[in-house]
Amino acid sequence: MESESKGHSIELLLSKESTDRLREKLCEVEPGPWHQDPFRPHLSLAVIREPTERVEELRTLVRDFARGQAPFKILISSMGIFPGKRPVLTLMPASNGELIDIHHRVSNQLTEIGISPIPYYRIGQWSPHITIMMGRPRREVSAAMEA
């Protein structure tokens, strides 16, 4: 679970091998600091704007969920950008029943404890994506997208 300045996110991280392969591929298309970048590509299942006193409850939920989740494969179908002052560069996975099931299970567990993710992450509104670049100036994200 990653903490943001205005909330928390529940994320799936890529394996170290997958992260390394992804960075190598990105360097092939756009030379740059991909290998030195401390940013870790991830797939967000939920972003939550809950008071900080609920953090331990969320950590327990995530820890229990992770213990029962086996690794799985994702096939990437496209690349995209979520626009804004600091756009987000993403890889979009092909439709994957297991990924949708994981999202539903996390969402349902959050609902059971009375926590609701922000609208973009709710069932029926969630757009699965792997964030590969965020918090960078628009020109850097645009250059990476065009490469």
Short mmCIF file of C-alpha atoms in Angstrom, two decimals:
data_model
loop_
_atom_site.label_atom_id
_atom_site.label_comp_id
_atom_site.label_asym_id
_atom_site.label_seq_id
_atom_site.Cartn_x
_atom_site.Cartn_y
_atom_site.Cartn_z
CA MET A 1 0.00 0.00 0.00
CA GLU A 2 1.48 3.31 -1.06
CA SER A 3 0.65 6.54 0.72
CA GLU A 4 -0.03 9.67 -1.28
CA SER A 5 -0.17 13.18 0.12
CA LYS A 6 -3.97 13.13 -0.04
CA GLY A 7 -4.72 9.48 0.58
CA HIS A 8 -3.53 5.95 0.01
CA SER A 9 -3.34 3.53 -2.88
CA ILE A 10 -3.49 -0.25 -3.08
CA GLU A 11 -1.08 -1.37 -5.79
CA LEU A 12 0.13 -4.51 -7.49
CA LEU A 13 3.87 -4.33 -8.16
CA LEU A 14 5.59 -6.02 -11.06
CA SER A 15 8.21 -8.63 -10.24
CA LYS A 16 11.80 -7.40 -10.22
CA GLU A 17 12.42 -9.35 -13.43
CA SER A 18 9.40 -7.79 -15.15
CA THR A 19 10.40 -4.32 -13.95
CA ASP A 20 13.94 -4.81 -15.28
CA ARG A 21 12.63 -6.10 -18.65
CA LEU A 22 10.23 -3.18 -18.91
CA ARG A 23 13.02 -0.67 -18.19
CA GLU A 24 15.24 -2.33 -20.82
CA LYS A 25 12.44 -2.10 -23.42
CA LEU A 26 11.80 1.54 -22.52
CA CYS A 27 15.51 2.31 -22.94
CA GLU A 28 15.41 0.72 -26.41
CA VAL A 29 12.71 3.13 -27.56
CA GLU A 30 13.70 6.18 -25.53
CA PRO A 31 17.19 6.38 -24.06
CA GLY A 32 17.02 7.96 -20.65
CA PRO A 33 17.27 7.41 -16.95
CA TRP A 34 14.87 4.43 -16.87
CA HIS A 35 17.44 2.15 -15.16
CA GLN A 36 18.30 4.69 -12.47
CA ASP A 37 14.75 5.87 -11.88
CA PRO A 38 13.61 4.82 -8.39
CA PHE A 39 9.97 4.89 -9.54
CA ARG A 40 8.48 1.40 -9.49
CA PRO A 41 5.91 0.55 -12.19
CA HIS A 42 2.65 -0.53 -10.58
CA LEU A 43 -0.98 -1.30 -11.20
CA SER A 44 -3.29 0.58 -8.81
CA LEU A 45 -6.35 -1.33 -7.63
CA ALA A 46 -7.74 1.47 -5.47
CA VAL A 47 -7.02 5.04 -4.41
CA ILE A 48 -8.59 5.96 -1.11
CA ARG A 49 -9.10 9.32 0.57
CA GLU A 50 -9.68 8.07 4.11
CA PRO A 51 -8.52 9.63 7.37
CA THR A 52 -5.09 8.51 8.53
CA GLU A 53 -6.51 6.69 11.55
CA ARG A 54 -7.71 3.97 9.15
CA VAL A 55 -4.22 3.23 7.81
CA GLU A 56 -3.63 0.19 10.04
CA GLU A 57 -6.99 -1.25 9.02
CA LEU A 58 -6.04 -0.80 5.35
CA ARG A 59 -2.60 -2.36 5.90
CA THR A 60 -4.19 -5.41 7.48
CA LEU A 61 -6.62 -5.75 4.56
CA VAL A 62 -3.79 -5.48 2.02
CA ARG A 63 -1.50 -7.87 3.92
CA ASP A 64 -4.25 -10.51 4.24
CA PHE A 65 -5.21 -10.11 0.59
CA ALA A 66 -1.60 -10.40 -0.61
CA ARG A 67 -1.02 -13.62 1.32
CA GLY A 68 -3.74 -15.33 -0.69
CA GLN A 69 -2.83 -13.94 -4.12
CA ALA A 70 -0.56 -15.93 -6.43
CA PRO A 71 1.51 -14.19 -9.13
CA PHE A 72 -0.14 -13.97 -12.55
CA LYS A 73 0.72 -12.77 -16.05
CA ILE A 74 -0.52 -9.65 -17.79
CA LEU A 75 -0.38 -9.08 -21.54
CA ILE A 76 0.10 -5.43 -22.53
CA SER A 77 -2.13 -4.24 -25.38
CA SER A 78 -1.37 -0.51 -25.65
CA MET A 79 0.16 2.59 -24.11
CA GLY A 80 -1.72 5.63 -22.88
CA ILE A 81 -1.54 8.96 -21.10
CA PHE A 82 -3.76 10.34 -18.37
CA PRO A 83 -3.51 14.08 -19.10
CA GLY A 84 -2.93 16.87 -16.61
CA LYS A 85 -0.28 19.25 -15.33
CA ARG A 86 1.87 16.22 -14.49
CA PRO A 87 0.55 13.56 -16.91
CA VAL A 88 0.79 9.84 -16.19
CA LEU A 89 2.24 7.46 -18.80
CA THR A 90 0.64 4.02 -18.67
CA LEU A 91 0.64 0.59 -20.25
CA MET A 92 -2.84 -0.84 -20.76
CA PRO A 93 -3.29 -4.57 -20.14
CA ALA A 94 -5.36 -6.71 -22.45
CA SER A 95 -8.67 -7.82 -20.98
CA ASN A 96 -7.86 -10.27 -18.24
CA GLY A 97 -10.50 -12.05 -16.14
CA GLU A 98 -8.06 -12.69 -13.30
CA LEU A 99 -7.15 -9.00 -13.07
CA ILE A 100 -10.83 -7.98 -13.03
CA ASP A 101 -11.50 -10.61 -10.35
CA ILE A 102 -8.66 -9.26 -8.18
CA HIS A 103 -10.02 -5.74 -8.48
CA HIS A 104 -13.53 -6.90 -7.56
CA ARG A 105 -12.27 -8.81 -4.52
CA VAL A 106 -10.26 -5.82 -3.24
CA SER A 107 -13.20 -3.47 -3.89
CA ASN A 108 -15.63 -5.79 -2.10
CA GLN A 109 -13.31 -6.12 0.89
CA LEU A 110 -13.03 -2.33 1.11
CA THR A 111 -16.83 -2.05 0.97
CA GLU A 112 -17.14 -4.60 3.79
CA ILE A 113 -15.13 -2.33 6.10
CA GLY A 114 -16.97 0.81 4.96
CA ILE A 115 -14.26 2.30 2.76
CA SER A 116 -14.92 3.51 -0.76
CA PRO A 117 -12.20 4.26 -3.32
CA ILE A 118 -12.33 7.43 -5.39
CA PRO A 119 -14.77 7.12 -8.34
CA TYR A 120 -12.15 6.21 -10.99
CA TYR A 121 -11.32 3.04 -9.02
CA ARG A 122 -14.83 1.78 -8.31
CA ILE A 123 -16.20 -1.38 -9.92
CA GLY A 124 -17.51 -0.53 -13.38
CA GLN A 125 -15.43 2.66 -13.63
CA TRP A 126 -11.91 1.30 -13.12
CA SER A 127 -9.59 1.33 -16.11
CA PRO A 128 -6.75 -1.15 -15.49
CA HIS A 129 -3.37 0.39 -16.25
CA ILE A 130 0.26 0.00 -15.26
CA THR A 131 1.75 3.36 -14.34
CA ILE A 132 5.27 3.59 -15.76
CA MET A 133 5.91 7.34 -15.42
CA MET A 134 4.32 9.97 -13.23
CA GLY A 135 5.28 13.21 -11.51
CA ARG A 136 7.43 14.25 -14.46
CA PRO A 137 7.04 17.40 -16.56
CA ARG A 138 4.62 17.12 -19.49
CA ARG A 139 7.43 17.42 -22.06
CA GLU A 140 9.22 14.32 -20.67
CA VAL A 141 6.04 12.23 -20.66
CA SER A 142 5.15 13.40 -24.18
CA ALA A 143 8.65 12.56 -25.45
CA ALA A 144 8.43 9.07 -23.95
CA MET A 145 4.98 8.54 -25.49
CA GLU A 146 6.16 9.64 -28.95
CA ALA A 147 9.22 7.37 -28.90
#
